[in-house]
Each structure stands twice: as structure tokens, then as C-alpha cells.
GROMACS .gro file of C-alpha atoms in nm:
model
   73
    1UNK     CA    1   0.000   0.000   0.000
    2UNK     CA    2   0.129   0.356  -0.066
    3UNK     CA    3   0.263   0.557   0.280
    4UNK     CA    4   0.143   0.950   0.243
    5UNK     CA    5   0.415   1.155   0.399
    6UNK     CA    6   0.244   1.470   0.646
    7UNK     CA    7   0.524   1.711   0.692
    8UNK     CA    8   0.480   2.025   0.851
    9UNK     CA    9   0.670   2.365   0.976
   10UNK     CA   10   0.565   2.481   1.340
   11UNK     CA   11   0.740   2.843   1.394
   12UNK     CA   12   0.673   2.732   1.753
   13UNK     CA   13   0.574   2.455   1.992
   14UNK     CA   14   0.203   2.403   1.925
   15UNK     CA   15  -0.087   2.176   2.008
   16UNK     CA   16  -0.128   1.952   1.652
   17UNK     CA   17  -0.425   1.708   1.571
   18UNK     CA   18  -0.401   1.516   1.247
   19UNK     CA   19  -0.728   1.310   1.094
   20UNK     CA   20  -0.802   1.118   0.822
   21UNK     CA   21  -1.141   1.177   0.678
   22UNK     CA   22  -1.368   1.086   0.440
   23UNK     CA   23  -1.540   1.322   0.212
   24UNK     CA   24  -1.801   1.380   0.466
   25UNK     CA   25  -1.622   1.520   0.737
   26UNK     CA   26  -1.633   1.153   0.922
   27UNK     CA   27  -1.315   1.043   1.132
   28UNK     CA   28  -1.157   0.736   0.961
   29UNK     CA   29  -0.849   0.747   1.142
   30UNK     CA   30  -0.614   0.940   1.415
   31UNK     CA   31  -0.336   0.987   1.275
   32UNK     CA   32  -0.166   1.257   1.565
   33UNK     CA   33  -0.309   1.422   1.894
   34UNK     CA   34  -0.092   1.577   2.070
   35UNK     CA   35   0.212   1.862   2.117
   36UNK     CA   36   0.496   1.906   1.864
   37UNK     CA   37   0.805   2.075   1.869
   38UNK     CA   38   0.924   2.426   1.681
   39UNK     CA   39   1.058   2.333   1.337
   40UNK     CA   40   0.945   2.034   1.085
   41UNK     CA   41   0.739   1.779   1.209
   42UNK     CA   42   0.703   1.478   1.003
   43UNK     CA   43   0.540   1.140   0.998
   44UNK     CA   44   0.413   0.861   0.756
   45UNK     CA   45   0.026   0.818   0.742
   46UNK     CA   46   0.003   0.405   0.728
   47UNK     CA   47  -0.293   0.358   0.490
   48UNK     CA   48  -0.326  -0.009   0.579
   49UNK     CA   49  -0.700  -0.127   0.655
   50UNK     CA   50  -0.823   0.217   0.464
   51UNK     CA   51  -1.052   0.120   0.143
   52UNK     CA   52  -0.925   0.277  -0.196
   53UNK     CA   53  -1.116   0.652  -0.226
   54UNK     CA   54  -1.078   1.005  -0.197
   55UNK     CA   55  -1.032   1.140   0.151
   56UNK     CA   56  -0.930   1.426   0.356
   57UNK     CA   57  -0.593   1.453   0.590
   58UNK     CA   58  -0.743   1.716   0.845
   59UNK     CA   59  -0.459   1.927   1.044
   60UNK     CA   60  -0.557   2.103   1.325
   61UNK     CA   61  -0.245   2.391   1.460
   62UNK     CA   62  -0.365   2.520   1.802
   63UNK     CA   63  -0.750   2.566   1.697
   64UNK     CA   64  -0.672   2.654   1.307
   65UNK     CA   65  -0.841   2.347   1.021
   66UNK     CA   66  -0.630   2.279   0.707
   67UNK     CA   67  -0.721   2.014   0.468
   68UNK     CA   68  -0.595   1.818   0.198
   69UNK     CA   69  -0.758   1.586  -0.031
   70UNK     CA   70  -0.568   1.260  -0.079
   71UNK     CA   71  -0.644   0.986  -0.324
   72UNK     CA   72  -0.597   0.624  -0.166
   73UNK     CA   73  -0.520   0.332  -0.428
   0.00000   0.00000   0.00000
């Protein structure tokens, strides 16, 4: 299965919540909860278990939603 890489620059140490989603808005997965360091965070976002579709990778930076869609083969 392909591994989706979630990298991300914190200018500062910050409270970080990353989801997988589907189209819906629906929690598939939990991906991250928790605090992360100043600088690049990165981590690999197993897809095993996950049916093939389109879904969204929700990031959540002390209170503030970005969202990516992602295609899963």
C-alpha cells in the first residue's frame, strides 16, 4: 500500500491534531493528537486497513483546520 508523507513547519511549539477523513467530514483514522516541537514535524500516514477513495488529511495547529484531499489506491 502507498505511505502519504504529512510534513509540517511549526514556527513554535504548538498543540497539533491530524485526521483522516472521508469526504463527509467523518473520522476514519487518528493519525496525531498531541504537542509538537518548533521546526518540521514529520510522519508517515500508514494507509493499511483504509478502502481505496478520496479522503481528507485534516490538520488542526492550536484551533486553526487545514485540509488536503488525498487519493488512496
Amino acid at each position: 500500500r502507498e505511505q502519504f508523507i504529512v510534513s509540517i513547519e511549526l514556527k513554535s511549539s504548538q498543540n497539533l491534531s491530524i485526521e483522516l477523513c472521508d469526504l463527509e467530514g467523518r473520522k476514519v483514522k487518528s493519525v496525531f493528537n498531541g504537542s509538537a516541537n518548533t521546526g518540521n514535524f514529520t510522519m508517515k500516514l500508514n494507509t493499511d486497513g483504509i478502502r481505496s477513495g478520496i479522503y481528507l488529511i485534516k490538520v488542526v495547529i492550536d484551533g486553526q483546520l487545514n485540509s488536503k484531499k488525498i487519493v488512496i489506491y
